[in-house]
XYZ file of C-alpha atoms in Angstrom:
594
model
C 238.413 156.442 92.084
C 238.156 153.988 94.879
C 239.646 150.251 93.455
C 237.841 147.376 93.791
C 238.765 144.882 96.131
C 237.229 142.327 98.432
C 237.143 144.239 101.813
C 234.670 146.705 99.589
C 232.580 144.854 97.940
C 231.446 143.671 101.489
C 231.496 147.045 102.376
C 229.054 148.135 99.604
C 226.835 144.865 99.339
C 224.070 143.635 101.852
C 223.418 141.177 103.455
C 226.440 142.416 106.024
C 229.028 139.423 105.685
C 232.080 137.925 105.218
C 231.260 136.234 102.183
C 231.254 137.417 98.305
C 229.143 134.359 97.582
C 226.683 135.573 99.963
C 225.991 139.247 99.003
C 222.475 139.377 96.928
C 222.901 143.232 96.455
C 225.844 145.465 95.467
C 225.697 149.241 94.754
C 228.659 150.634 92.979
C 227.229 153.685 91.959
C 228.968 156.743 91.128
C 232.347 155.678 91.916
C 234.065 156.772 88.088
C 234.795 153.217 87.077
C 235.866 152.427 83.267
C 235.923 148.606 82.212
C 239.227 148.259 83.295
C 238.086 149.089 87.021
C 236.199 145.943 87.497
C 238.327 142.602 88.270
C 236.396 139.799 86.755
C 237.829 137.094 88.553
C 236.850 138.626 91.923
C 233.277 139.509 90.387
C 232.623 136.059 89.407
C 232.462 134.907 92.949
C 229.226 136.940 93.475
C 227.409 134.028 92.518
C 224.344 135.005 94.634
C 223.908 138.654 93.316
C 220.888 139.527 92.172
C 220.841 142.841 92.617
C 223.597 145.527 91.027
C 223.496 149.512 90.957
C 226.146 150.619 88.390
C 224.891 153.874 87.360
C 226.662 157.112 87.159
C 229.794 155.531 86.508
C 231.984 155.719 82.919
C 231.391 152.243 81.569
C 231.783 151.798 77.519
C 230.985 148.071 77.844
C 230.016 145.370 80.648
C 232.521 142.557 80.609
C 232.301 139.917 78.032
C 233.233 136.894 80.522
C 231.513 138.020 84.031
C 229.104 134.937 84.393
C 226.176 136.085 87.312
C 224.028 133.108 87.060
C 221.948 134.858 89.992
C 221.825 138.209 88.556
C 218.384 139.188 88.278
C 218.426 143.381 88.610
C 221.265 145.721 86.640
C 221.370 149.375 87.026
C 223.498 150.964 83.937
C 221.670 154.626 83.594
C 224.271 157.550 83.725
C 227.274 155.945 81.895
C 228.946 156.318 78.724
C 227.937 152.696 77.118
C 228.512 151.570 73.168
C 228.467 147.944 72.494
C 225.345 146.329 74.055
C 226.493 143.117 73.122
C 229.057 142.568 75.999
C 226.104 142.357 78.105
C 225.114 138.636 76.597
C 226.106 136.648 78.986
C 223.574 137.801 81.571
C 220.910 135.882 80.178
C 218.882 135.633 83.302
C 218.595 139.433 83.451
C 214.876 140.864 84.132
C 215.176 144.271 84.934
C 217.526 146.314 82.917
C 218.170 150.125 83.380
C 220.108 151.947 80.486
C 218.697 155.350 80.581
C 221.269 158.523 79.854
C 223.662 156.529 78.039
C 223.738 158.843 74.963
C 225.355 156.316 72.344
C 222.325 153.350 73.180
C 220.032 153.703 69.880
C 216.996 152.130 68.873
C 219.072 149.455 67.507
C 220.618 148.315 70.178
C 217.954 148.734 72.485
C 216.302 145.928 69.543
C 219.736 143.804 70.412
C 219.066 143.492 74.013
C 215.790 141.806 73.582
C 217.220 139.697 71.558
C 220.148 139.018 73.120
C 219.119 139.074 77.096
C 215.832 136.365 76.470
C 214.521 136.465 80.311
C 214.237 140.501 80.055
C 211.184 141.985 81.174
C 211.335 145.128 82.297
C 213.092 148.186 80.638
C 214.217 151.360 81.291
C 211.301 151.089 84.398
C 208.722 150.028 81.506
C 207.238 146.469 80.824
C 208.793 144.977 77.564
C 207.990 141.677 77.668
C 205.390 141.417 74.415
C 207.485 143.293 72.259
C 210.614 141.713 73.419
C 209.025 138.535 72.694
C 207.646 140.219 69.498
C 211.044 140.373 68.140
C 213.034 137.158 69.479
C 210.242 135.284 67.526
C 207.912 136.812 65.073
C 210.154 139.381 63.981
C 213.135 136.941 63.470
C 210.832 134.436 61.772
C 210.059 137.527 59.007
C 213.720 137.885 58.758
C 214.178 133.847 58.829
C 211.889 133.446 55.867
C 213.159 136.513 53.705
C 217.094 134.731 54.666
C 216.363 131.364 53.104
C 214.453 133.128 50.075
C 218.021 134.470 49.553
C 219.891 130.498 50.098
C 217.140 129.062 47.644
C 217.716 131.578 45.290
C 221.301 131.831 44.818
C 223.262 129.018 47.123
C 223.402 125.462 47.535
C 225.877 123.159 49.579
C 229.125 122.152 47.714
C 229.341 118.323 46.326
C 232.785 118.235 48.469
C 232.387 119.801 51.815
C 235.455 120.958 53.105
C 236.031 123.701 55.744
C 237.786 125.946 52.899
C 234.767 125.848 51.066
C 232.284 126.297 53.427
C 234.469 129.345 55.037
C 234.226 130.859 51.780
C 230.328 129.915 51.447
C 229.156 131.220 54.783
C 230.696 134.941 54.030
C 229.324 135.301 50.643
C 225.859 133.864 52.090
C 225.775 136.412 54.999
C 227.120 139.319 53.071
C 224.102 138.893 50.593
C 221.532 137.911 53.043
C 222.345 140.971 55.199
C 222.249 142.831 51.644
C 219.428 141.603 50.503
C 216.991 141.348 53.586
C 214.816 144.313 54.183
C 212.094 144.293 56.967
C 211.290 147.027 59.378
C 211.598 150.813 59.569
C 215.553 152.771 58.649
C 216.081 153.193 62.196
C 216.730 149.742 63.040
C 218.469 148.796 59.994
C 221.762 148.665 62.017
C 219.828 145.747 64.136
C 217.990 144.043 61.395
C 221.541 143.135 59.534
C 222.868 141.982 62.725
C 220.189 140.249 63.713
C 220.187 138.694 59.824
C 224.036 137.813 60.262
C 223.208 135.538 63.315
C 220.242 133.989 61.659
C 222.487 133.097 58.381
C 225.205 131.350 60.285
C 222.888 129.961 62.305
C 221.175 128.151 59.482
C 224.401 127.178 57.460
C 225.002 125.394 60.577
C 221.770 123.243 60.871
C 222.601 121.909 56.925
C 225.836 120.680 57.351
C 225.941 119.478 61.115
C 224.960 115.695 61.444
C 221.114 114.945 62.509
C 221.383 113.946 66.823
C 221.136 110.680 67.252
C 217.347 111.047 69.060
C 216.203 111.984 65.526
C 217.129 108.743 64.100
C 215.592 106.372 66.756
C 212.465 108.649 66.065
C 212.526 108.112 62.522
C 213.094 104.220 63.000
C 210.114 104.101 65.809
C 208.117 105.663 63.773
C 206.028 103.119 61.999
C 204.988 101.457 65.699
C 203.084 104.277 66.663
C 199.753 103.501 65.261
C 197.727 106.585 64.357
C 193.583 105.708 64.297
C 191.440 107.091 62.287
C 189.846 110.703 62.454
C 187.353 110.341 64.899
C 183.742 110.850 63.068
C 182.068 114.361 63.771
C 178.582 115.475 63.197
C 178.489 117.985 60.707
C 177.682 121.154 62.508
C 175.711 122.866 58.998
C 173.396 119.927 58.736
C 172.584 119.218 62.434
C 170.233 121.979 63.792
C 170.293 120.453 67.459
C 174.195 121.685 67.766
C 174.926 124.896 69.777
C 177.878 127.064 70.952
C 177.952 125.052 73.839
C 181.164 122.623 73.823
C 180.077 119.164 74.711
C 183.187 118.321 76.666
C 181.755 114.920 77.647
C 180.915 111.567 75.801
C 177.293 111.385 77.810
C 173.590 111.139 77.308
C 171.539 114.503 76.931
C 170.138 115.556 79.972
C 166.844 114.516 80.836
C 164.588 117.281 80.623
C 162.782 116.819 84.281
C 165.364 116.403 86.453
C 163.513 115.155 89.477
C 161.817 112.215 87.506
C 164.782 111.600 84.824
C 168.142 111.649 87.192
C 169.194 107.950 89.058
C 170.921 110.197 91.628
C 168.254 111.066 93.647
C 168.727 113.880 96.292
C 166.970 116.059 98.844
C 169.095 118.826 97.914
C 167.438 121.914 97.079
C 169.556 125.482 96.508
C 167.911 128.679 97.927
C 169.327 131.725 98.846
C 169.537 133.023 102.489
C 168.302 136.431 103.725
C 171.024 139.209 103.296
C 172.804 140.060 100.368
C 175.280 136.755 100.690
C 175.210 134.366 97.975
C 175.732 131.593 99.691
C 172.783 128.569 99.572
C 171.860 125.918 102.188
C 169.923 122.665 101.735
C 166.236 122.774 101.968
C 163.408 121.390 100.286
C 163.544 118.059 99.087
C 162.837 116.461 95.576
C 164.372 119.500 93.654
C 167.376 118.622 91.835
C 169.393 120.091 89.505
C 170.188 118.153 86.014
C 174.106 116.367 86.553
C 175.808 115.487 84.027
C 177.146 112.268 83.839
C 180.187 111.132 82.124
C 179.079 108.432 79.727
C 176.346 105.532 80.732
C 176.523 105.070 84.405
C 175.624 101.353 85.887
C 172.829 101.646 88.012
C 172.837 98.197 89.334
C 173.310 97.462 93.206
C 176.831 97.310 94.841
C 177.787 94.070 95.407
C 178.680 93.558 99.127
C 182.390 92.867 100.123
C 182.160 89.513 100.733
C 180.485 88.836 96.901
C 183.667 90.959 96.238
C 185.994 88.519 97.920
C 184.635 85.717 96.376
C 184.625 87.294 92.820
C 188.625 87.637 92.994
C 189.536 84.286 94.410
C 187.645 82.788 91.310
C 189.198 85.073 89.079
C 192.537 83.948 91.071
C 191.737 80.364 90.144
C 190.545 80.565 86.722
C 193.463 82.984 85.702
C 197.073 81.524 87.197
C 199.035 82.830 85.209
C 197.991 86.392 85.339
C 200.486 86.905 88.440
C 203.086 85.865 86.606
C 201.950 88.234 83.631
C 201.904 90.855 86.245
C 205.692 90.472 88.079
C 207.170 90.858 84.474
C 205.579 94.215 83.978
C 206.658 95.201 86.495
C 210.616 96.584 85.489
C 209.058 98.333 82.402
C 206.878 100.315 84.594
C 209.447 100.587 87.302
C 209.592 104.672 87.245
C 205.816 104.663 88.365
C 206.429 102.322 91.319
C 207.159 104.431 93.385
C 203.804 106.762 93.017
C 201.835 103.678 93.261
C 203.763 102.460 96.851
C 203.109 105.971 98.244
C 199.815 106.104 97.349
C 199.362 102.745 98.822
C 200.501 103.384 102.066
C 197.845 106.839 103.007
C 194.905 106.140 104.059
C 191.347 106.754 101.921
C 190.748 110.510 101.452
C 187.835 111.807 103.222
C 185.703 114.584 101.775
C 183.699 116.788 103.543
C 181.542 119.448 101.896
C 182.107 123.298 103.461
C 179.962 124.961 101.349
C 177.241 125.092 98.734
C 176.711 127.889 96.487
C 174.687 128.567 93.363
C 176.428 131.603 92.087
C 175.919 131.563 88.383
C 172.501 131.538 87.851
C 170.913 133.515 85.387
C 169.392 136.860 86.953
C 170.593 135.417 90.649
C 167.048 133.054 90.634
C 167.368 129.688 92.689
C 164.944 128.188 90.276
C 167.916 128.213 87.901
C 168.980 124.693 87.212
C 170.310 124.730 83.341
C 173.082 127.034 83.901
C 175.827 125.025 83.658
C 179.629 125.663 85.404
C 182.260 124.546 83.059
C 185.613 125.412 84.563
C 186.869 126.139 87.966
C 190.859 127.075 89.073
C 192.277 128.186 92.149
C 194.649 130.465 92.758
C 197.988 129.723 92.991
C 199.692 130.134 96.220
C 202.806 133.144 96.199
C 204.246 135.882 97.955
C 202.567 138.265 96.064
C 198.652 136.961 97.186
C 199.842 136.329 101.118
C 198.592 132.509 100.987
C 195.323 133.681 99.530
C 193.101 130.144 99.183
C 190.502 131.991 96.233
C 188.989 130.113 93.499
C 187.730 131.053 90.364
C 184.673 130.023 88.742
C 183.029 130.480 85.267
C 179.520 129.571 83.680
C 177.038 131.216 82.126
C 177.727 135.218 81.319
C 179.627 135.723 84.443
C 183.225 134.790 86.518
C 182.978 134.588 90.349
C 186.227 134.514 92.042
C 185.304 132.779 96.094
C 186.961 132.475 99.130
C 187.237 128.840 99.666
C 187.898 128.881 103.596
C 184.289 131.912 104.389
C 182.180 129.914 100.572
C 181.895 134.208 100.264
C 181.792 135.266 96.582
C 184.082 138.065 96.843
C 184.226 139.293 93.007
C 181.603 138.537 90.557
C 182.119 139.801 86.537
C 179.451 139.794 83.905
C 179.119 139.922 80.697
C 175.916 140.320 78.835
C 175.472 137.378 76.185
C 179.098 135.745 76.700
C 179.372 132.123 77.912
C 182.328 131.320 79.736
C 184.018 127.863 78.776
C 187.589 127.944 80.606
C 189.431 130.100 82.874
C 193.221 130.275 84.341
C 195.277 132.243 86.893
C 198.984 133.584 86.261
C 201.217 136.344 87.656
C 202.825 138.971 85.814
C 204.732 141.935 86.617
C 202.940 145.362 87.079
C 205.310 148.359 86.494
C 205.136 151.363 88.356
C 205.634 155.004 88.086
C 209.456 156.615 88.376
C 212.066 154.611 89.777
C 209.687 152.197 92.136
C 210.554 148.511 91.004
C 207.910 146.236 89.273
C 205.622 143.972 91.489
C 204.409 140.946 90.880
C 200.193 141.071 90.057
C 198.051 137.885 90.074
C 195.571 137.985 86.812
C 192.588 135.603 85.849
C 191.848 135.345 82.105
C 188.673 133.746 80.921
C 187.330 133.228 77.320
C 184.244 131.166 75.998
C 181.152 131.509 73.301
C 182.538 134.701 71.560
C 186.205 133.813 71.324
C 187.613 136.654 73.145
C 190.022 136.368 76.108
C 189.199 138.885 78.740
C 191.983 139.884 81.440
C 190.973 140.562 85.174
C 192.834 141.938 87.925
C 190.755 140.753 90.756
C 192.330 142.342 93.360
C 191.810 146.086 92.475
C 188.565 144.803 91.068
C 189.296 145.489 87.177
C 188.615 143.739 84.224
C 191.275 145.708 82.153
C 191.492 144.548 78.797
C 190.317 141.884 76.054
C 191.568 140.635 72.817
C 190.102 137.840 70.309
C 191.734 134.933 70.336
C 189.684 133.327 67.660
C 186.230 133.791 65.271
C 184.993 130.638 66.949
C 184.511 129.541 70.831
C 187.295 128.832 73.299
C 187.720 125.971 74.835
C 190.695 125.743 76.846
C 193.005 128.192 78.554
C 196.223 127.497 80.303
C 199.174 129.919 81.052
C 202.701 128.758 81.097
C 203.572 128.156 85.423
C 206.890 129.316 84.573
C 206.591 132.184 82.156
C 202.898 133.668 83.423
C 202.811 135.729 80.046
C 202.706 132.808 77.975
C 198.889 132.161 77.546
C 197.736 128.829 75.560
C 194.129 129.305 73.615
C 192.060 126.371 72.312
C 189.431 126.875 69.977
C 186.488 125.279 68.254
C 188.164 125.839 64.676
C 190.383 122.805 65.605
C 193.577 125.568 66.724
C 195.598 125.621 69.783
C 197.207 129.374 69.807
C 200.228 130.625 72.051
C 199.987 134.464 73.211
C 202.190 136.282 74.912
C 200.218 138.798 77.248
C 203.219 140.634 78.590
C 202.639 142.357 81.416
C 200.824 145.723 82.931
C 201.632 149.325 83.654
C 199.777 151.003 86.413
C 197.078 152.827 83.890
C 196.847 148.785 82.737
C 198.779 149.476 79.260
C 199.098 146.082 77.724
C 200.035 144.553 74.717
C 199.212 140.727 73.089
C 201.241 139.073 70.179
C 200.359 135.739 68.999
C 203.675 133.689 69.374
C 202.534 130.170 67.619
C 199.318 128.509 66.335
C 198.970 124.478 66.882
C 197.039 122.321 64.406
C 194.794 120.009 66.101
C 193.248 117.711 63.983
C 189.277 117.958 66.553
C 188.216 120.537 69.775
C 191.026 120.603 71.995
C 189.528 119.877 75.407
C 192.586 120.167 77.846
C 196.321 121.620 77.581
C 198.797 120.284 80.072
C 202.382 121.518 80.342
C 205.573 118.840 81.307
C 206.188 120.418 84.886
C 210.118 119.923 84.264
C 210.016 121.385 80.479
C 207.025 123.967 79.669
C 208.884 126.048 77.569
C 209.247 122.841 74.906
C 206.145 120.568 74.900
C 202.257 120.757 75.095
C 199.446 117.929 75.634
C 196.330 118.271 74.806
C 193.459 116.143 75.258
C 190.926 116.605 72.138
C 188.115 114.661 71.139
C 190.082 112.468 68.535
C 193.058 111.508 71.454
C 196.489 112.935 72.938
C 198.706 114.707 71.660
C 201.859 116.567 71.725
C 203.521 119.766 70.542
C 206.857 121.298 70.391
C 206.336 124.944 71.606
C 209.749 125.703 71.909
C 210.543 129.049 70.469
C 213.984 129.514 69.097
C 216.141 130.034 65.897
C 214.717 127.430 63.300
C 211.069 127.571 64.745
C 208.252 128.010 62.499
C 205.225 129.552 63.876
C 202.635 127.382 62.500
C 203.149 123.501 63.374
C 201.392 119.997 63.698
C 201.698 117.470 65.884
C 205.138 115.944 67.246
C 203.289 112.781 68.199
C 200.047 110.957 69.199
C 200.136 109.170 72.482
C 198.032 105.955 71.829
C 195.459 103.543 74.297
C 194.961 99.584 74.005
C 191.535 100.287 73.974
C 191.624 101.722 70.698
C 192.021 98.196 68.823
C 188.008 97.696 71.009
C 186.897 100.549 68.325
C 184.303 99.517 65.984
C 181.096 101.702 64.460
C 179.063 102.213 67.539
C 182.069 102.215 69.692
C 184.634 105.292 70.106
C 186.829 105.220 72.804
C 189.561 108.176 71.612
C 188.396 111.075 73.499
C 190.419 112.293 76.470
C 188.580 114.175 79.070
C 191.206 114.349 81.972
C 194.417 115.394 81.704
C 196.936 115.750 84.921
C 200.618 115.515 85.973
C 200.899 113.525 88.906
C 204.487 113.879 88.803
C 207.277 115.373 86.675
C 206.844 112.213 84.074
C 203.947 110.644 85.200
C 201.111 111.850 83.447
């Protein structure tokens, strides 16, 4: 056996250099090393590596205390391994390889989903659902049947003193691990350890002090004003109500158009020749119902200088108001600096490239009550080449476009759905033998019926479905930084988090529901924190903003209300005709500027 040393690890990693902290991949494969072969201390400078081949060697364990914060890849197939657990500290591992290791059981293949939380691929399959499956739902089975054993037979001594609670914490975890059943025999081994962790775990969180955040929380508390429940219609009594979600406060639309509409246009959509679907402007005084948000003023722009003179009276009358103004100023000083760039660039010009009437029932022009309810373009990656698509849903079908030819390059029906909301993510398509997983963009799309279905637009295959809920959906939006994280709002007043996992190449999937929200009206819009969407969710609903803790962990429950409501001044202008708490835009213009 060859020992390890500097001179070849550059030898055996790539990119050629003279650098351990450059190398990104390192194949040590078949060389006969044991634990004791591999020098941590010269391994830790590989802070780069992503990729490692270690197979065919005659490792028991990995090292406890090798830290690869890069490490992404780790080939262990062909060795002699025991104790999973040593592999813990590689907790931005995504591809894992373990097979012909003949001590590895089912139980410890359960310990390395636990343990390893970024791992997605195993043993050349996709894991990620039931992975996920066990670091939450599973563990919040075992969480519940744990405390079930505290309530029952524990309690906190009067005195707390180290000796005591020493002697508390291994009675409580010898019983709990007793006690708890849940799953099949075979992973009993797991299911104890997996209770041992959760038991200390919990000990911990009743006898450590509160964080300080908690308490200025509690205190603020009593400031935040929460209005009233916005007043619905009741749908049983109101025969006028349909599946349709009303995302808008606006008039109805007027039922001709051409006579009824105060945006008057010589637009008309037709068809050209050919099999495109693209339209071009023709025939005047034919145009299609807009919906407006709220009552529009239809009076006459003023001019600029009736403008002018309108703010150097309100600059007389109102003297003070700069002054006002210059002391707001330091509480809003972290947005100052959106509002000076924005300043300085010039007005944005639009220019319209194409016009297309894609979703009309049957293909016909004529159709004008169709209406489009959600639109998202494609995020740009590797994987795609710079694609610039765009998806679009309304009516019974999807049409995914190329914005940069307006040609409609997919098109997906289905017969009696509606489609309310759509979003793009990317997931991880594993392939056959040893050939590593690739990235795949997917589009999901729900609406009328409740059921989410999953596209793969570039091979042209709708490949699965699942229902998210017995009522309509009206919101979807994937996690941007875990793309199997799907987010599901409903019309039964639910926001529900899915993980989707990822794809095989016959399209094998698998769905577990993660969390359900409360939301006290329709949610209407979900925005994640760009910095943090693994922990908090907005949403705009038709009774205000609000927001969520969606972090998944040890002491999460998967049912939860609402961390807080995010109130407007405008809400103290409320009265019985007035109602000013629905939010019908939601964006992040920057990481805390929302």
């Amino acid at each position: 056996m060859e020992k390890i040393t500097e001179k070849l690890l550059l030898e055996k990693g790539s990119p050629k250099t003279n650098k351990l902290e450059q190398i990104t991949t390192l194949n040590l494969s078949k060389m006969g090393l044991k634990l004791e072969d591999l020098p941590v201390k010269l391994l830790s400078r590989l802070r780069s590596l992503k990729r490692w081949d270690l197979s065919g060697n005659r490792l028991q364990e990995f090292p406890k205390s090798l830290d690869l914060p890069a490490l992404r890849y780790l080939d262990l197939s062909d060795n002699q391994m025991e104790d999973v657990t040593t592999l813990e500290s590689l907790r931005g591992l995504e591809e894992l390889k373990m097979d012909d290791n003949l001590y590895i059981t089912v139980s410890d293949n359960y310990k390395l989903f636990v343990l390893l939380p970024n791992l997605r691929i195993y043993n050349s399959k996709d894991v990620t659902t039931s992975a996920n499956h066990l670091r939450y739902v599973y563990s919040d089975n075992l969480r519940t049947r744990m405390i079930v054993v505290w309530e029952r037979s524990f309690s906190l001594p009067d005195l707390i003193s180290a000796e005591k609670m020493s002697s508390l914490e291994k009675n409580f975890v010898r019983a709990a691990c007793q006690q708890v059943k849940f799953g099949p025999s075979s992973v009993a081994d797991f299911t104890r350890w997996r209770v041992e962790i959760l038991a200390k775990e919990f000990l911990r969180s009743l006898t450590e002090p509160k964080d300080g955040k908690d308490h200025t929380e509690n205190k603020e508390k009593p400031d935040v004003s929460t209005p009233s429940k916005r007043k619905q219609t009741d749908p049983t009594t109101d025969a006028t109500i349909s599946l349709t979600p009303r995302k808008k406060l606006r008039a109805d639309l007027p039922k001709s158009p051409a006579q009824s509409s105060p945006h008057k246009s010589s637009l008309r959509l037709k068809p050209q020749t050919g099999t495109q679907t693209r339209m071009s402007p023709l025939k005047p005084n034919r145009v299609p119902p807009t919906p407006t948000k709220g009552q529009r003023r239809t009076e006459t722009p003023r001019s600029s200088t009736e403008v002018q003179q309108a703010k150097e009276k309100e600059r007389k009358e109102n003297p003070s108001r700069k002054d006002a103004k210059a002391a707001q100023l330091p509480r809003n000083a972290h947005v100052q600096p959106v509002i000076k760039a924005c300043s300085k660039t010039q007005p944005v010009s639009l220019k319209p490239l194409h016009v297309l009437q894609c979703h009309s029932k049957q293909d016909s022009s004529e159709d004008f009550s169709t209406q489009l309810w959600a639109c998202a373009f494609q995020p740009l990656s590797e994987s795609n080449g710079g694609s610039r698509l765009v998806a679009t849903c309304g009516g019974d079908s999807v049409c995914v476009i190329d914005c940069e030819t307006g040609m409609v390059m997919k098109k997906y029906k289905v017969p009696g759905e509606e489609f309310f909301s759509l979003a793009w993510s990317t997931v991880l398509m594993s392939r056959r033998g040893s050939a590593p997983s690739q990235a795949c963009s997917i589009l999901a799309a729900g609406g009328k019926r409740g059921v989410v279905k999953l596209i793969h637009p570039r091979d042209n295959v709708a490949y699965g479905e699942f229902r998210a809920s017995r009522k309509p959906l009206s919101v979807l939006r994937f996690n941007h930084r875990r793309g199997n994280f799907l987010f599901t709002g409903s019309y039964d007043n639910k926001i529900a988090m899915w993980d989707v996992g990822g794809v095989d190449s016959h399209y094998n999937f698998k769905v577990v529901q993660l969390l359900t929200l409360e939301v006290g009206a329709t949610p209407l819009h979900i925005c994640l924190p760009p910095a943090a969407p693994d922990t908090h969710l907005l949403t705009a609903c038709e009774d205000g903003l609000h927001c969520y803790n969606t972090q998944l962990g040890a002491n999460s429950t998967t049912k939860r209300s609402k961390e807080m409501e995010i109130t407007f001044p405008i809400y103290k202008e409320e009265d019985k005709q007035h109602n000013y708490h629905t939010i019908d835009g939601l964006s992040f213009l920057t990481d805390d500027v929302v």
